[in-house]
XYZ file of C-alpha atoms in Angstrom:
53
model
C -73.698 -103.054 -71.906
C -73.558 -106.606 -70.456
C -76.651 -108.993 -71.028
C -78.171 -108.401 -67.824
C -78.224 -104.539 -68.118
C -79.806 -105.394 -71.689
C -82.538 -107.467 -70.160
C -82.998 -104.441 -67.686
C -82.684 -101.718 -70.732
C -85.472 -103.914 -72.391
C -87.451 -104.228 -69.491
C -87.580 -100.538 -68.681
C -88.870 -99.896 -72.271
C -91.871 -101.845 -71.661
C -92.189 -100.639 -68.326
C -92.278 -96.657 -69.239
C -95.974 -95.963 -68.517
C -96.129 -97.033 -64.904
C -95.002 -94.539 -62.111
C -91.519 -93.468 -62.302
C -91.145 -94.540 -58.373
C -92.700 -97.891 -59.268
C -90.998 -98.460 -62.269
C -87.619 -97.689 -60.672
C -88.631 -100.122 -57.683
C -89.217 -103.060 -60.403
C -86.044 -102.643 -61.887
C -84.358 -102.637 -58.648
C -86.188 -105.642 -57.758
C -85.258 -107.420 -61.192
C -81.589 -106.241 -60.841
C -81.013 -107.677 -57.625
C -82.991 -110.787 -58.628
C -80.866 -111.207 -61.875
C -77.393 -110.597 -59.724
C -77.921 -112.727 -56.697
C -79.071 -115.545 -58.896
C -75.814 -115.300 -60.678
C -77.466 -115.346 -64.380
C -75.323 -113.988 -66.844
C -76.689 -114.878 -70.005
C -79.836 -113.676 -71.870
C -80.832 -116.968 -72.135
C -80.611 -118.056 -68.734
C -81.969 -114.939 -67.564
C -84.909 -115.411 -69.608
C -85.633 -119.074 -68.598
C -85.434 -117.957 -65.355
C -88.069 -114.779 -65.450
C -88.989 -115.170 -68.986
C -88.716 -111.951 -71.878
C -89.134 -108.479 -70.650
C -92.540 -108.328 -72.077
């Protein structure tokens, strides 16, 4: 699992109380954002988006 995937997995853990469709929308949004911004490392992702909490 790469750092992008790990960040999204951690985020999913914190969002598990949300409605499934809403959670999937949020995870898709952040996945696309991270990819479009070409953020590779966890530190860069967290600098831009903060921690998954």
